[in-house]
């Protein structure tokens, strides 16, 4: 019996694959006044690790901020910025963005970016080697995800983080000069999520919605009844105050009605 081996060009897993430049729309949020949206375009290089592998390696992340009306021409706010982006808030009435960047070492940085593109660092979190609760399986409580969230009117910033296992701190900063004017810490026994309330205080709610805390600047924290609605953290999100959700439909922006029950301020 004769065995014939077929060699198909391009199908060998040993063939090196080149890095391919890629761009994609990554985030979109409404401005706090609902007049337009901010989008984040993500750029990177990628390549497959093998012909039959679905694993894709990615490197050299950069992102860029663009604003536009839903049916209008885009306006570029920033040049290409280093790192993969995370959350973005567009506080148009206060004149700035808050942009989260994800660093390769596991750290996060949060920047305040003016509408003319000028930016200033708010805070950079510890990297993976220096984060609290390294061993989540044996630690008292996994840490809260570090976030910087603008107040509904954009005049304040809340920096929420875990200084150590089993604790969460909320720092309040003036948005115009980033000066810290209050900080409050409580002990927690389970992971928490954070958002602003329309009346100007920060709420932390446990992920099972059984516990909640109220953080008001210059006032001691207080236990409150948990909210059942936790979709929008402040006035800038992917859902407008009228209940219109903005999203990407392929390469185009689209909106759909989801109702005010998903907008900021829902209870």
JSON list of N, CA and C in Angstrom, two decimals, residues 81 87-89 91 96-101 108-114 118-125 146-151 154 156-161 171-180:
[
{"chain": "A", "resi": 81, "resn": "UNK", "atom": "N", "xyz": [-3.09, 57.53, 22.36]},
{"chain": "A", "resi": 81, "resn": "UNK", "atom": "CA", "xyz": [-2.59, 57.44, 23.71]},
{"chain": "A", "resi": 81, "resn": "UNK", "atom": "C", "xyz": [-2.12, 56.01, 23.98]},
{"chain": "A", "resi": 87, "resn": "UNK", "atom": "N", "xyz": [-12.72, 52.18, 31.22]},
{"chain": "A", "resi": 87, "resn": "UNK", "atom": "CA", "xyz": [-13.93, 52.99, 31.30]},
{"chain": "A", "resi": 87, "resn": "UNK", "atom": "C", "xyz": [-13.66, 54.43, 30.85]},
{"chain": "A", "resi": 88, "resn": "UNK", "atom": "N", "xyz": [-14.70, 55.10, 30.31]},
{"chain": "A", "resi": 88, "resn": "UNK", "atom": "CA", "xyz": [-14.61, 56.52, 29.97]},
{"chain": "A", "resi": 88, "resn": "UNK", "atom": "C", "xyz": [-15.88, 57.22, 30.41]},
{"chain": "A", "resi": 89, "resn": "UNK", "atom": "N", "xyz": [-15.74, 58.45, 30.90]},
{"chain": "A", "resi": 89, "resn": "UNK", "atom": "CA", "xyz": [-16.87, 59.32, 31.23]},
{"chain": "A", "resi": 89, "resn": "UNK", "atom": "C", "xyz": [-16.69, 60.64, 30.50]},
{"chain": "A", "resi": 91, "resn": "UNK", "atom": "N", "xyz": [-17.88, 64.25, 30.69]},
{"chain": "A", "resi": 91, "resn": "UNK", "atom": "CA", "xyz": [-18.55, 65.29, 31.47]},
{"chain": "A", "resi": 91, "resn": "UNK", "atom": "C", "xyz": [-18.46, 66.60, 30.70]},
{"chain": "A", "resi": 96, "resn": "UNK", "atom": "N", "xyz": [-14.61, 68.09, 30.67]},
{"chain": "A", "resi": 96, "resn": "UNK", "atom": "CA", "xyz": [-13.52, 67.11, 30.70]},
{"chain": "A", "resi": 96, "resn": "UNK", "atom": "C", "xyz": [-14.04, 65.69, 30.50]},
{"chain": "A", "resi": 97, "resn": "UNK", "atom": "N", "xyz": [-13.09, 64.79, 30.27]},
{"chain": "A", "resi": 97, "resn": "UNK", "atom": "CA", "xyz": [-13.31, 63.35, 30.27]},
{"chain": "A", "resi": 97, "resn": "UNK", "atom": "C", "xyz": [-12.53, 62.75, 31.44]},
{"chain": "A", "resi": 98, "resn": "UNK", "atom": "N", "xyz": [-12.99, 61.63, 31.94]},
{"chain": "A", "resi": 98, "resn": "UNK", "atom": "CA", "xyz": [-12.17, 60.77, 32.79]},
{"chain": "A", "resi": 98, "resn": "UNK", "atom": "C", "xyz": [-11.95, 59.47, 32.02]},
{"chain": "A", "resi": 99, "resn": "UNK", "atom": "N", "xyz": [-10.69, 59.11, 31.81]},
{"chain": "A", "resi": 99, "resn": "UNK", "atom": "CA", "xyz": [-10.35, 57.95, 30.99]},
{"chain": "A", "resi": 99, "resn": "UNK", "atom": "C", "xyz": [-9.48, 57.00, 31.80]},
{"chain": "A", "resi": 100, "resn": "UNK", "atom": "N", "xyz": [-9.87, 55.74, 31.79]},
{"chain": "A", "resi": 100, "resn": "UNK", "atom": "CA", "xyz": [-9.12, 54.69, 32.46]},
{"chain": "A", "resi": 100, "resn": "UNK", "atom": "C", "xyz": [-8.22, 53.99, 31.43]},
{"chain": "A", "resi": 101, "resn": "UNK", "atom": "N", "xyz": [-6.95, 53.77, 31.80]},
{"chain": "A", "resi": 101, "resn": "UNK", "atom": "CA", "xyz": [-6.02, 53.03, 30.95]},
{"chain": "A", "resi": 101, "resn": "UNK", "atom": "C", "xyz": [-5.54, 51.80, 31.70]},
{"chain": "A", "resi": 108, "resn": "UNK", "atom": "N", "xyz": [-3.65, 50.33, 36.84]},
{"chain": "A", "resi": 108, "resn": "UNK", "atom": "CA", "xyz": [-4.56, 51.19, 36.09]},
{"chain": "A", "resi": 108, "resn": "UNK", "atom": "C", "xyz": [-4.12, 52.64, 36.31]},
{"chain": "A", "resi": 109, "resn": "UNK", "atom": "N", "xyz": [-4.36, 53.47, 35.30]},
{"chain": "A", "resi": 109, "resn": "UNK", "atom": "CA", "xyz": [-4.19, 54.90, 35.50]},
{"chain": "A", "resi": 109, "resn": "UNK", "atom": "C", "xyz": [-5.45, 55.61, 35.06]},
{"chain": "A", "resi": 110, "resn": "UNK", "atom": "N", "xyz": [-5.77, 56.66, 35.77]},
{"chain": "A", "resi": 110, "resn": "UNK", "atom": "CA", "xyz": [-6.96, 57.45, 35.46]},
{"chain": "A", "resi": 110, "resn": "UNK", "atom": "C", "xyz": [-6.51, 58.87, 35.17]},
{"chain": "A", "resi": 111, "resn": "UNK", "atom": "N", "xyz": [-6.92, 59.39, 34.00]},
{"chain": "A", "resi": 111, "resn": "UNK", "atom": "CA", "xyz": [-6.53, 60.72, 33.58]},
{"chain": "A", "resi": 111, "resn": "UNK", "atom": "C", "xyz": [-7.76, 61.59, 33.37]},
{"chain": "A", "resi": 112, "resn": "UNK", "atom": "N", "xyz": [-7.60, 62.86, 33.69]},
{"chain": "A", "resi": 112, "resn": "UNK", "atom": "CA", "xyz": [-8.60, 63.87, 33.37]},
{"chain": "A", "resi": 112, "resn": "UNK", "atom": "C", "xyz": [-8.14, 64.56, 32.09]},
{"chain": "A", "resi": 113, "resn": "UNK", "atom": "N", "xyz": [-8.99, 64.54, 31.08]},
{"chain": "A", "resi": 113, "resn": "UNK", "atom": "CA", "xyz": [-8.63, 65.10, 29.77]},
{"chain": "A", "resi": 113, "resn": "UNK", "atom": "C", "xyz": [-9.62, 66.22, 29.43]},
{"chain": "A", "resi": 114, "resn": "UNK", "atom": "N", "xyz": [-9.10, 67.40, 29.20]},
{"chain": "A", "resi": 114, "resn": "UNK", "atom": "CA", "xyz": [-9.93, 68.55, 28.85]},
{"chain": "A", "resi": 114, "resn": "UNK", "atom": "C", "xyz": [-10.48, 68.38, 27.44]},
{"chain": "A", "resi": 118, "resn": "UNK", "atom": "N", "xyz": [-5.90, 68.48, 26.40]},
{"chain": "A", "resi": 118, "resn": "UNK", "atom": "CA", "xyz": [-4.90, 68.57, 27.47]},
{"chain": "A", "resi": 118, "resn": "UNK", "atom": "C", "xyz": [-5.26, 67.60, 28.58]},
{"chain": "A", "resi": 119, "resn": "UNK", "atom": "N", "xyz": [-4.27, 66.88, 29.10]},
{"chain": "A", "resi": 119, "resn": "UNK", "atom": "CA", "xyz": [-4.57, 65.86, 30.10]},
{"chain": "A", "resi": 119, "resn": "UNK", "atom": "C", "xyz": [-3.65, 65.95, 31.31]},
{"chain": "A", "resi": 120, "resn": "UNK", "atom": "N", "xyz": [-4.17, 65.45, 32.43]},
{"chain": "A", "resi": 120, "resn": "UNK", "atom": "CA", "xyz": [-3.43, 65.43, 33.68]},
{"chain": "A", "resi": 120, "resn": "UNK", "atom": "C", "xyz": [-3.76, 64.13, 34.42]},
{"chain": "A", "resi": 121, "resn": "UNK", "atom": "N", "xyz": [-2.75, 63.52, 35.02]},
{"chain": "A", "resi": 121, "resn": "UNK", "atom": "CA", "xyz": [-2.94, 62.27, 35.75]},
{"chain": "A", "resi": 121, "resn": "UNK", "atom": "C", "xyz": [-3.72, 62.51, 37.03]},
{"chain": "A", "resi": 122, "resn": "UNK", "atom": "N", "xyz": [-4.76, 61.70, 37.25]},
{"chain": "A", "resi": 122, "resn": "UNK", "atom": "CA", "xyz": [-5.50, 61.73, 38.51]},
{"chain": "A", "resi": 122, "resn": "UNK", "atom": "C", "xyz": [-4.85, 60.79, 39.51]},
{"chain": "A", "resi": 123, "resn": "UNK", "atom": "N", "xyz": [-4.69, 59.54, 39.13]},
{"chain": "A", "resi": 123, "resn": "UNK", "atom": "CA", "xyz": [-4.11, 58.53, 40.02]},
{"chain": "A", "resi": 123, "resn": "UNK", "atom": "C", "xyz": [-3.66, 57.33, 39.20]},
{"chain": "A", "resi": 124, "resn": "UNK", "atom": "N", "xyz": [-2.61, 56.66, 39.66]},
{"chain": "A", "resi": 124, "resn": "UNK", "atom": "CA", "xyz": [-2.20, 55.38, 39.09]},
{"chain": "A", "resi": 124, "resn": "UNK", "atom": "C", "xyz": [-2.21, 54.35, 40.21]},
{"chain": "A", "resi": 125, "resn": "UNK", "atom": "N", "xyz": [-2.89, 53.23, 39.97]},
{"chain": "A", "resi": 125, "resn": "UNK", "atom": "CA", "xyz": [-3.05, 52.22, 41.01]},
{"chain": "A", "resi": 125, "resn": "UNK", "atom": "C", "xyz": [-1.81, 51.31, 41.06]},
{"chain": "A", "resi": 146, "resn": "UNK", "atom": "N", "xyz": [-10.78, 49.18, 41.51]},
{"chain": "A", "resi": 146, "resn": "UNK", "atom": "CA", "xyz": [-10.43, 50.60, 41.60]},
{"chain": "A", "resi": 146, "resn": "UNK", "atom": "C", "xyz": [-11.12, 51.38, 40.49]},
{"chain": "A", "resi": 147, "resn": "UNK", "atom": "N", "xyz": [-11.75, 52.50, 40.86]},
{"chain": "A", "resi": 147, "resn": "UNK", "atom": "CA", "xyz": [-12.47, 53.32, 39.88]},
{"chain": "A", "resi": 147, "resn": "UNK", "atom": "C", "xyz": [-12.35, 54.79, 40.26]},
{"chain": "A", "resi": 148, "resn": "UNK", "atom": "N", "xyz": [-12.37, 55.65, 39.24]},
{"chain": "A", "resi": 148, "resn": "UNK", "atom": "CA", "xyz": [-12.56, 57.08, 39.44]},
{"chain": "A", "resi": 148, "resn": "UNK", "atom": "C", "xyz": [-13.83, 57.45, 38.71]},
{"chain": "A", "resi": 149, "resn": "UNK", "atom": "N", "xyz": [-14.82, 57.95, 39.46]},
{"chain": "A", "resi": 149, "resn": "UNK", "atom": "CA", "xyz": [-16.14, 58.24, 38.88]},
{"chain": "A", "resi": 149, "resn": "UNK", "atom": "C", "xyz": [-16.49, 59.70, 39.14]},
{"chain": "A", "resi": 150, "resn": "UNK", "atom": "N", "xyz": [-16.80, 60.48, 38.10]},
{"chain": "A", "resi": 150, "resn": "UNK", "atom": "CA", "xyz": [-17.20, 61.88, 38.30]},
{"chain": "A", "resi": 150, "resn": "UNK", "atom": "C", "xyz": [-18.59, 61.96, 38.93]},
{"chain": "A", "resi": 151, "resn": "UNK", "atom": "N", "xyz": [-18.81, 63.00, 39.74]},
{"chain": "A", "resi": 151, "resn": "UNK", "atom": "CA", "xyz": [-20.13, 63.24, 40.30]},
{"chain": "A", "resi": 151, "resn": "UNK", "atom": "C", "xyz": [-21.10, 63.62, 39.19]},
{"chain": "A", "resi": 154, "resn": "UNK", "atom": "N", "xyz": [-20.29, 66.78, 37.68]},
{"chain": "A", "resi": 154, "resn": "UNK", "atom": "CA", "xyz": [-18.91, 66.87, 37.23]},
{"chain": "A", "resi": 154, "resn": "UNK", "atom": "C", "xyz": [-18.00, 67.69, 38.11]},
{"chain": "A", "resi": 156, "resn": "UNK", "atom": "N", "xyz": [-17.03, 67.02, 41.24]},
{"chain": "A", "resi": 156, "resn": "UNK", "atom": "CA", "xyz": [-16.22, 66.21, 42.13]},
{"chain": "A", "resi": 156, "resn": "UNK", "atom": "C", "xyz": [-15.84, 64.90, 41.45]},
{"chain": "A", "resi": 157, "resn": "UNK", "atom": "N", "xyz": [-14.78, 64.28, 41.96]},
{"chain": "A", "resi": 157, "resn": "UNK", "atom": "CA", "xyz": [-14.38, 62.95, 41.54]},
{"chain": "A", "resi": 157, "resn": "UNK", "atom": "C", "xyz": [-14.33, 62.06, 42.77]},
{"chain": "A", "resi": 158, "resn": "UNK", "atom": "N", "xyz": [-14.81, 60.84, 42.64]},
{"chain": "A", "resi": 158, "resn": "UNK", "atom": "CA", "xyz": [-14.71, 59.86, 43.70]},
{"chain": "A", "resi": 158, "resn": "UNK", "atom": "C", "xyz": [-13.74, 58.77, 43.26]},
{"chain": "A", "resi": 159, "resn": "UNK", "atom": "N", "xyz": [-12.69, 58.57, 44.05]},
{"chain": "A", "resi": 159, "resn": "UNK", "atom": "CA", "xyz": [-11.73, 57.49, 43.79]},
{"chain": "A", "resi": 159, "resn": "UNK", "atom": "C", "xyz": [-12.03, 56.39, 44.78]},
{"chain": "A", "resi": 160, "resn": "UNK", "atom": "N", "xyz": [-12.49, 55.25, 44.28]},
{"chain": "A", "resi": 160, "resn": "UNK", "atom": "CA", "xyz": [-12.89, 54.11, 45.12]},
{"chain": "A", "resi": 160, "resn": "UNK", "atom": "C", "xyz": [-11.84, 53.01, 44.96]},
{"chain": "A", "resi": 161, "resn": "UNK", "atom": "N", "xyz": [-11.34, 52.49, 46.08]},
{"chain": "A", "resi": 161, "resn": "UNK", "atom": "CA", "xyz": [-10.31, 51.45, 46.00]},
{"chain": "A", "resi": 161, "resn": "UNK", "atom": "C", "xyz": [-10.23, 50.71, 47.33]},
{"chain": "A", "resi": 171, "resn": "UNK", "atom": "N", "xyz": [-12.25, 58.32, 48.26]},
{"chain": "A", "resi": 171, "resn": "UNK", "atom": "CA", "xyz": [-11.61, 59.62, 48.34]},
{"chain": "A", "resi": 171, "resn": "UNK", "atom": "C", "xyz": [-12.38, 60.60, 47.46]},
{"chain": "A", "resi": 172, "resn": "UNK", "atom": "N", "xyz": [-12.65, 61.79, 47.98]},
{"chain": "A", "resi": 172, "resn": "UNK", "atom": "CA", "xyz": [-13.35, 62.82, 47.24]},
{"chain": "A", "resi": 172, "resn": "UNK", "atom": "C", "xyz": [-12.36, 63.92, 46.84]},
{"chain": "A", "resi": 173, "resn": "UNK", "atom": "N", "xyz": [-12.37, 64.24, 45.54]},
{"chain": "A", "resi": 173, "resn": "UNK", "atom": "CA", "xyz": [-11.47, 65.27, 45.01]},
{"chain": "A", "resi": 173, "resn": "UNK", "atom": "C", "xyz": [-12.29, 66.34, 44.29]},
{"chain": "A", "resi": 174, "resn": "UNK", "atom": "N", "xyz": [-11.81, 67.58, 44.35]},
{"chain": "A", "resi": 174, "resn": "UNK", "atom": "CA", "xyz": [-12.38, 68.63, 43.51]},
{"chain": "A", "resi": 174, "resn": "UNK", "atom": "C", "xyz": [-11.94, 68.38, 42.07]},
{"chain": "A", "resi": 175, "resn": "UNK", "atom": "N", "xyz": [-12.88, 68.35, 41.14]},
{"chain": "A", "resi": 175, "resn": "UNK", "atom": "CA", "xyz": [-12.54, 68.01, 39.76]},
{"chain": "A", "resi": 175, "resn": "UNK", "atom": "C", "xyz": [-11.70, 69.09, 39.08]},
{"chain": "A", "resi": 176, "resn": "UNK", "atom": "N", "xyz": [-11.85, 70.34, 39.49]},
{"chain": "A", "resi": 176, "resn": "UNK", "atom": "CA", "xyz": [-11.13, 71.41, 38.79]},
{"chain": "A", "resi": 176, "resn": "UNK", "atom": "C", "xyz": [-9.65, 71.42, 39.09]},
{"chain": "A", "resi": 177, "resn": "UNK", "atom": "N", "xyz": [-9.25, 71.04, 40.32]},
{"chain": "A", "resi": 177, "resn": "UNK", "atom": "CA", "xyz": [-7.82, 71.08, 40.66]},
{"chain": "A", "resi": 177, "resn": "UNK", "atom": "C", "xyz": [-7.28, 69.77, 41.21]},
{"chain": "A", "resi": 178, "resn": "UNK", "atom": "N", "xyz": [-8.14, 68.75, 41.32]},
{"chain": "A", "resi": 178, "resn": "UNK", "atom": "CA", "xyz": [-7.79, 67.41, 41.80]},
{"chain": "A", "resi": 178, "resn": "UNK", "atom": "C", "xyz": [-7.32, 67.39, 43.26]},
{"chain": "A", "resi": 179, "resn": "UNK", "atom": "N", "xyz": [-7.65, 68.42, 44.02]},
{"chain": "A", "resi": 179, "resn": "UNK", "atom": "CA", "xyz": [-7.29, 68.45, 45.42]},
{"chain": "A", "resi": 179, "resn": "UNK", "atom": "C", "xyz": [-8.22, 67.52, 46.22]},
{"chain": "A", "resi": 180, "resn": "UNK", "atom": "N", "xyz": [-7.62, 66.72, 47.08]},
{"chain": "A", "resi": 180, "resn": "UNK", "atom": "CA", "xyz": [-8.37, 65.82, 47.95]},
{"chain": "A", "resi": 180, "resn": "UNK", "atom": "C", "xyz": [-8.97, 66.63, 49.10]}
]
